Coordinates of C-alpha atoms in Angstrom, one line a residue:
M1 CA 36.0 5.5 -47.6
P2 CA 37.1 4.3 -42.9
A3 CA 34.9 1.1 -42.4
S4 CA 34.6 3.4 -39.2
R5 CA 32.3 6.3 -40.6
F6 CA 29.6 3.6 -41.8
S7 CA 27.5 0.8 -40.2
T8 CA 24.6 -0.6 -41.4
R9 CA 21.5 -0.8 -39.2
P10 CA 19.5 -2.7 -37.6
G11 CA 16.2 -4.4 -39.7
S12 CA 17.8 -3.4 -43.1
G13 CA 20.4 -3.3 -45.4
T14 CA 20.8 0.2 -45.3
V15 CA 24.6 1.5 -45.4
T16 CA 23.8 5.0 -43.4
A17 CA 26.2 8.1 -41.7
S18 CA 26.8 6.1 -38.3
P19 CA 25.1 8.6 -35.7
S20 CA 27.8 9.2 -33.2
L21 CA 30.8 9.6 -35.7
A22 CA 29.8 13.7 -35.6
D23 CA 30.0 13.4 -31.5
R24 CA 33.4 12.3 -31.9
I25 CA 34.6 14.5 -34.7
E26 CA 32.1 17.3 -32.8
D27 CA 34.5 15.9 -29.2
L28 CA 37.9 17.3 -31.1
L29 CA 36.8 21.1 -32.3
P30 CA 38.2 24.1 -30.0
Q31 CA 34.8 24.7 -29.6
T32 CA 34.9 28.4 -30.1
Q33 CA 31.9 28.7 -32.4
C34 CA 33.6 31.4 -34.8
T35 CA 31.8 30.2 -37.7
K36 CA 34.9 30.5 -39.7
C37 CA 35.1 27.1 -41.2
G38 CA 32.3 28.1 -42.9
Y39 CA 29.1 26.5 -40.4
N40 CA 26.8 28.5 -37.8
G41 CA 29.1 26.9 -35.7
C42 CA 31.3 23.7 -34.4
R43 CA 28.9 21.3 -33.8
P44 CA 27.2 21.7 -38.1
Y45 CA 30.5 21.7 -39.1
A46 CA 31.1 18.0 -37.3
Q47 CA 28.1 17.1 -38.3
A48 CA 29.1 18.3 -42.1
V49 CA 32.4 16.0 -41.6
A50 CA 30.9 13.5 -40.6
D51 CA 28.5 13.1 -44.5
G52 CA 31.8 14.5 -46.1
T53 CA 30.6 17.5 -47.4
A54 CA 33.1 19.2 -45.6
G55 CA 36.9 19.1 -45.5
Y56 CA 38.4 18.6 -42.2
N57 CA 40.6 20.4 -42.9
Q58 CA 38.9 24.2 -42.0
C59 CA 39.1 25.4 -37.9
P60 CA 42.0 27.8 -38.0
P61 CA 41.8 28.1 -34.3
G62 CA 42.3 23.8 -34.2
G63 CA 44.8 24.5 -36.5
S64 CA 47.2 21.8 -37.3
E65 CA 47.2 20.2 -34.1
G66 CA 43.7 20.1 -34.7
V67 CA 43.5 18.8 -38.8
A68 CA 45.9 15.8 -37.7
R69 CA 43.6 14.8 -34.4
L70 CA 40.7 14.3 -37.2
A71 CA 42.6 13.4 -40.4
S72 CA 43.4 10.4 -36.9
L73 CA 40.5 10.0 -36.6
L74 CA 39.2 9.4 -39.7
G75 CA 41.7 7.3 -41.5
K76 CA 42.7 9.9 -43.4
P77 CA 46.5 12.0 -44.7
I78 CA 47.2 14.8 -42.3
I79 CA 47.1 18.1 -44.3
P80 CA 47.5 22.1 -44.2
L81 CA 44.5 24.2 -43.1
N82 CA 42.5 25.6 -45.7
P83 CA 44.1 29.1 -46.0
A84 CA 40.4 30.1 -47.2
N85 CA 39.1 29.9 -44.7
G86 CA 41.8 31.8 -42.3
A87 CA 45.4 31.8 -40.7
E88 CA 46.7 29.7 -37.4
R89 CA 47.7 32.2 -34.5
P90 CA 47.4 33.1 -30.6
R91 CA 44.5 32.9 -29.6
P92 CA 43.0 36.2 -28.8
L93 CA 40.7 37.6 -26.4
A94 CA 38.4 40.9 -27.1
V95 CA 39.0 44.8 -25.5
I96 CA 35.9 46.9 -25.7
D97 CA 37.4 50.9 -25.0
E98 CA 34.7 52.0 -22.7
N99 CA 35.7 55.1 -24.3
V100 CA 34.0 54.7 -27.3
C101 CA 31.3 52.3 -26.3
I102 CA 27.7 53.5 -26.5
G103 CA 26.3 50.9 -25.2
C104 CA 24.0 49.0 -28.5
T105 CA 24.2 46.0 -27.5
L106 CA 25.2 44.2 -31.2
C107 CA 27.9 42.7 -29.8
M108 CA 25.9 41.2 -27.2
Q109 CA 24.0 39.3 -29.5
A110 CA 26.2 38.2 -31.3
C111 CA 28.9 36.8 -29.3
P112 CA 28.5 32.9 -29.8
V113 CA 28.8 31.7 -25.4
D114 CA 27.3 35.2 -24.5
A115 CA 31.0 36.1 -22.8
I116 CA 29.5 39.6 -23.1
V117 CA 27.3 41.4 -20.7
G118 CA 25.9 44.6 -20.7
A119 CA 22.9 46.9 -20.8
P120 CA 20.8 49.3 -23.3
K121 CA 22.9 52.0 -23.4
Q122 CA 25.5 51.1 -20.9
L123 CA 29.2 49.6 -20.6
H124 CA 29.7 46.4 -21.9
T125 CA 32.0 44.2 -20.6
V126 CA 34.1 41.4 -22.5
L127 CA 34.7 38.3 -19.6
A128 CA 37.8 37.0 -20.5
D129 CA 37.4 33.0 -18.9
G130 CA 34.8 32.9 -21.7
C131 CA 36.1 34.8 -24.2
T132 CA 36.8 32.1 -27.3
G133 CA 38.3 34.7 -29.8
C134 CA 36.3 33.6 -31.8
D135 CA 35.9 37.7 -33.3
L136 CA 32.4 37.7 -33.9
C137 CA 31.5 41.2 -32.0
V138 CA 33.9 42.9 -33.9
A139 CA 32.2 43.0 -36.7
P140 CA 28.3 43.9 -35.8
C141 CA 29.9 47.3 -33.6
P142 CA 28.8 50.0 -35.6
V143 CA 31.4 52.2 -33.5
D144 CA 34.7 49.7 -33.5
C145 CA 35.7 49.9 -30.2
I146 CA 36.4 46.7 -30.2
A147 CA 39.7 45.6 -30.2
M148 CA 41.0 41.0 -30.5
V149 CA 44.5 40.9 -28.6
P150 CA 46.3 38.3 -28.5
V151 CA 46.6 36.2 -25.2
T152 CA 49.1 33.2 -25.0
G153 CA 52.2 34.5 -26.7
T154 CA 53.7 32.5 -29.1
A155 CA 51.1 29.4 -28.4
T156 CA 48.7 28.5 -31.5
G157 CA 46.0 25.5 -31.5
W158 CA 45.0 23.3 -29.6
D159 CA 48.3 24.4 -27.4
A160 CA 46.4 28.2 -27.0
W161 CA 43.6 26.3 -25.8
T162 CA 42.3 23.6 -23.6
P163 CA 40.1 20.4 -23.5
R164 CA 38.9 22.3 -20.3
Q165 CA 38.4 25.2 -21.9
A166 CA 36.5 23.5 -24.8
D167 CA 34.1 21.6 -22.7
A168 CA 33.2 25.1 -21.4
A169 CA 32.8 27.1 -24.4
R170 CA 30.9 24.4 -25.2
Q171 CA 28.2 23.8 -22.3
R172 CA 28.3 27.8 -23.0
H173 CA 27.2 27.9 -26.7
A174 CA 24.5 25.2 -25.2
Q175 CA 23.2 27.3 -22.8
R176 CA 23.1 30.0 -25.6
N177 CA 21.4 28.7 -27.5
A178 CA 18.6 27.2 -25.1
R179 CA 18.4 30.6 -24.0
L180 CA 17.2 32.4 -27.7
A181 CA 14.5 29.3 -28.2
R182 CA 13.1 30.5 -24.7
E183 CA 13.3 33.9 -26.1
R184 CA 11.9 32.8 -29.4
D185 CA 8.9 31.3 -27.7
A186 CA 8.1 33.1 -25.6
A187 CA 7.8 36.2 -28.7
E188 CA 5.9 34.1 -30.9
R189 CA 3.4 34.3 -28.1
R190 CA 3.3 36.9 -27.2
S191 CA 2.4 37.5 -31.6
A192 CA -0.7 35.0 -30.7
T193 CA -2.1 36.1 -28.3
R194 CA -2.3 40.1 -30.1
R195 CA -3.2 38.0 -33.5
A196 CA -6.1 36.5 -31.4
A197 CA -6.6 39.4 -29.5
T198 CA -8.0 42.0 -33.0
A199 CA -8.8 38.5 -34.6
A200 CA -11.7 37.9 -32.0
P201 CA -13.9 41.5 -31.6
A202 CA -13.8 41.1 -35.4
A203 CA -14.8 37.2 -35.7
S204 CA -17.8 37.9 -33.5
N205 CA -21.0 40.0 -34.2
A206 CA -22.6 38.3 -31.0
D207 CA -21.7 41.2 -28.8
V208 CA -21.3 44.5 -30.7
G209 CA -20.4 46.8 -27.6
S210 CA -17.6 44.7 -26.0
T211 CA -16.1 45.0 -29.6
S212 CA -16.0 48.7 -30.4
A213 CA -15.2 48.8 -26.5
A214 CA -12.0 46.7 -27.6
I215 CA -10.8 48.1 -30.2
P216 CA -9.7 52.0 -29.0
A217 CA -7.3 49.1 -26.6
I218 CA -6.1 46.9 -29.3
Q219 CA -5.0 50.4 -30.7
A220 CA -3.7 52.5 -27.2
I221 CA -1.1 49.0 -27.7
A222 CA -0.7 49.4 -31.2
A223 CA 0.3 53.3 -30.7
T224 CA 2.5 52.3 -27.5
Q225 CA 4.8 50.0 -29.9
D226 CA 4.4 52.8 -32.2
D227 CA 5.9 55.1 -30.3
A228 CA 8.3 52.3 -27.5
A229 CA 10.2 51.8 -30.6
A230 CA 10.6 55.4 -32.1
R231 CA 12.0 56.4 -28.7
K232 CA 14.4 53.7 -28.9
Q233 CA 15.6 54.0 -32.7
A234 CA 15.9 58.2 -31.0
I235 CA 18.0 57.1 -28.2
V236 CA 20.8 55.4 -30.7
Q237 CA 20.6 57.6 -33.4
A238 CA 21.9 60.1 -30.7
A239 CA 23.6 57.5 -29.4
L240 CA 26.1 56.5 -32.3
E241 CA 26.4 60.6 -33.5
R242 CA 27.9 61.5 -30.0
A243 CA 30.4 58.6 -30.8
R244 CA 31.0 59.6 -33.8
K245 CA 31.5 63.1 -32.4
K246 CA 34.1 61.6 -29.9
K247 CA 35.8 59.3 -32.5
E248 CA 36.9 62.7 -34.5
A249 CA 38.5 63.9 -31.0
L250 CA 40.3 60.8 -30.6
A251 CA 40.8 60.3 -34.0
A252 CA 42.6 64.4 -34.1
Q253 CA 43.8 63.2 -30.7
G254 CA 46.2 60.8 -32.5
L255 CA 43.8 57.6 -30.9
G256 CA 41.7 56.3 -33.9
P257 CA 40.2 52.8 -33.0
R258 CA 42.6 49.9 -33.1
N259 CA 40.9 46.9 -35.3
V260 CA 39.9 48.9 -38.9
S261 CA 43.4 48.6 -40.4
N262 CA 44.6 45.9 -42.5
V263 CA 41.9 44.5 -42.2
R264 CA 41.1 40.6 -44.4
P265 CA 38.6 40.3 -46.3
A266 CA 36.4 37.9 -45.0
V267 CA 36.1 40.6 -42.2
Q268 CA 35.2 43.2 -44.0
A269 CA 32.2 41.0 -45.8
Q270 CA 31.4 40.7 -42.8
I271 CA 31.4 44.9 -40.9
D272 CA 29.7 45.5 -44.6
A273 CA 27.2 43.0 -44.2
A274 CA 26.8 45.0 -40.7
Q275 CA 26.4 48.0 -41.4
A276 CA 23.9 46.6 -44.2
R277 CA 21.8 45.0 -41.8
R278 CA 22.0 48.3 -39.5
R279 CA 20.1 50.4 -42.7
R280 CA 17.6 47.4 -43.1
L281 CA 17.2 47.5 -39.1
G282 CA 16.4 51.9 -39.4
L283 CA 19.6 52.7 -37.8
A284 CA 21.0 54.6 -40.7
S285 CA 19.7 56.5 -44.0
D286 CA 19.7 54.9 -47.3
E287 CA 18.2 57.9 -48.6
G288 CA 21.4 59.9 -46.5
A289 CA 24.1 57.9 -48.3
T290 CA 22.8 58.5 -51.6
C291 CA 22.2 62.4 -51.3
T292 CA 24.3 64.7 -50.7
S293 CA 22.1 67.2 -49.3
N294 CA 20.6 65.5 -46.8
E295 CA 24.2 63.9 -45.4
H296 CA 25.1 68.1 -44.3
A297 CA 21.3 68.5 -43.3
A298 CA 21.7 66.0 -40.8
A299 CA 26.1 66.3 -40.6
D300 CA 26.3 68.2 -37.0
P301 CA 22.5 67.6 -35.0
K302 CA 23.3 68.1 -31.1
P303 CA 23.0 65.3 -28.4
G304 CA 20.0 64.0 -27.7
I305 CA 17.7 65.8 -29.8
V306 CA 16.5 63.8 -33.8
A307 CA 16.3 66.5 -37.1
A308 CA 12.8 67.2 -37.9
P309 CA 12.7 65.1 -41.5
E310 CA 13.7 67.7 -43.7
R311 CA 9.9 68.8 -46.6
S312 CA 9.9 68.7 -50.6
A313 CA 10.3 71.7 -52.5
K314 CA 7.0 70.8 -53.5
S315 CA 5.5 71.9 -49.2
V316 CA 7.5 75.5 -49.3
E317 CA 5.0 78.1 -50.4
P318 CA 6.6 81.0 -51.6
N319 CA 6.5 84.7 -49.7
P320 CA 4.5 87.4 -51.3
Q321 CA 6.9 89.5 -49.0
D322 CA 10.1 88.1 -49.5
E323 CA 8.8 87.9 -53.4
D324 CA 8.9 92.3 -53.3
R325 CA 12.3 92.1 -50.5
K326 CA 14.6 90.6 -54.1
P327 CA 16.0 92.9 -56.1
H328 CA 14.7 93.9 -59.4
A329 CA 16.7 93.4 -62.3
G330 CA 18.1 96.8 -63.8
A331 CA 17.5 98.1 -59.6

């Protein structure tokens, strides 16, 4: 092990990993935040390399030159890029097909550097200067309208990416993490406020009148939230149906999506995970995936209209008049 990886904590005989090594490793990473290394961002990967729990050849965007830089820092031999993490390639740019995009915002949520702008039910756009080519927006897209287009010719690795771009990507990633933290804190405060409003009347019996008056208000708030969630789900379902029909029309013209052929196993695994996540969120019916009768019943709903749930066979009673109209045997 190189001596630079370790330092002795003042006042003790404990030898610990140098706290600055992870920073120095992170400075040598391209900051695409693509997670191809197996970690949730460049910083966690840098920390894992510094701790000796990850190899220094797991960053495809950095390529062979990135491996050489890390090897020089760590005092280790230059080794090939680990193919399990991906291949070195020209840097791509995410391009959204505006004819297919349904404005679901899933790609915006997946982008690690907030390089996609848009709004629910509106066309999304990729900020070319901010896109790191990480591919993370491709798998969550329910209509496969995102293509990764190479934009650096034959240049790969650090030849396709500059230190200035890496620093800008790191800053955007930090800003995104800060934004998500603020949103989580705000959501937790709202949740705590709702819990307090629900628990306070039940905990105090001093003022029965005020408690009785508070319960309808709380129930009204809950009903409003449920209605909003139902409307949102209906809108998404209708948008997905419109996109499905549009995709069928484009496929009939030979203009299908460009990013669904020769899918790598890792990308297919992300797609499968995204589909499972959408089913958990209620964006796809698990029953519809196993019941062919439900699939045929919901095959062609009109755009913007959510099909009513099927009634079970037990809930349908025979009509005596229908029985009379049936032909009798031997008639």
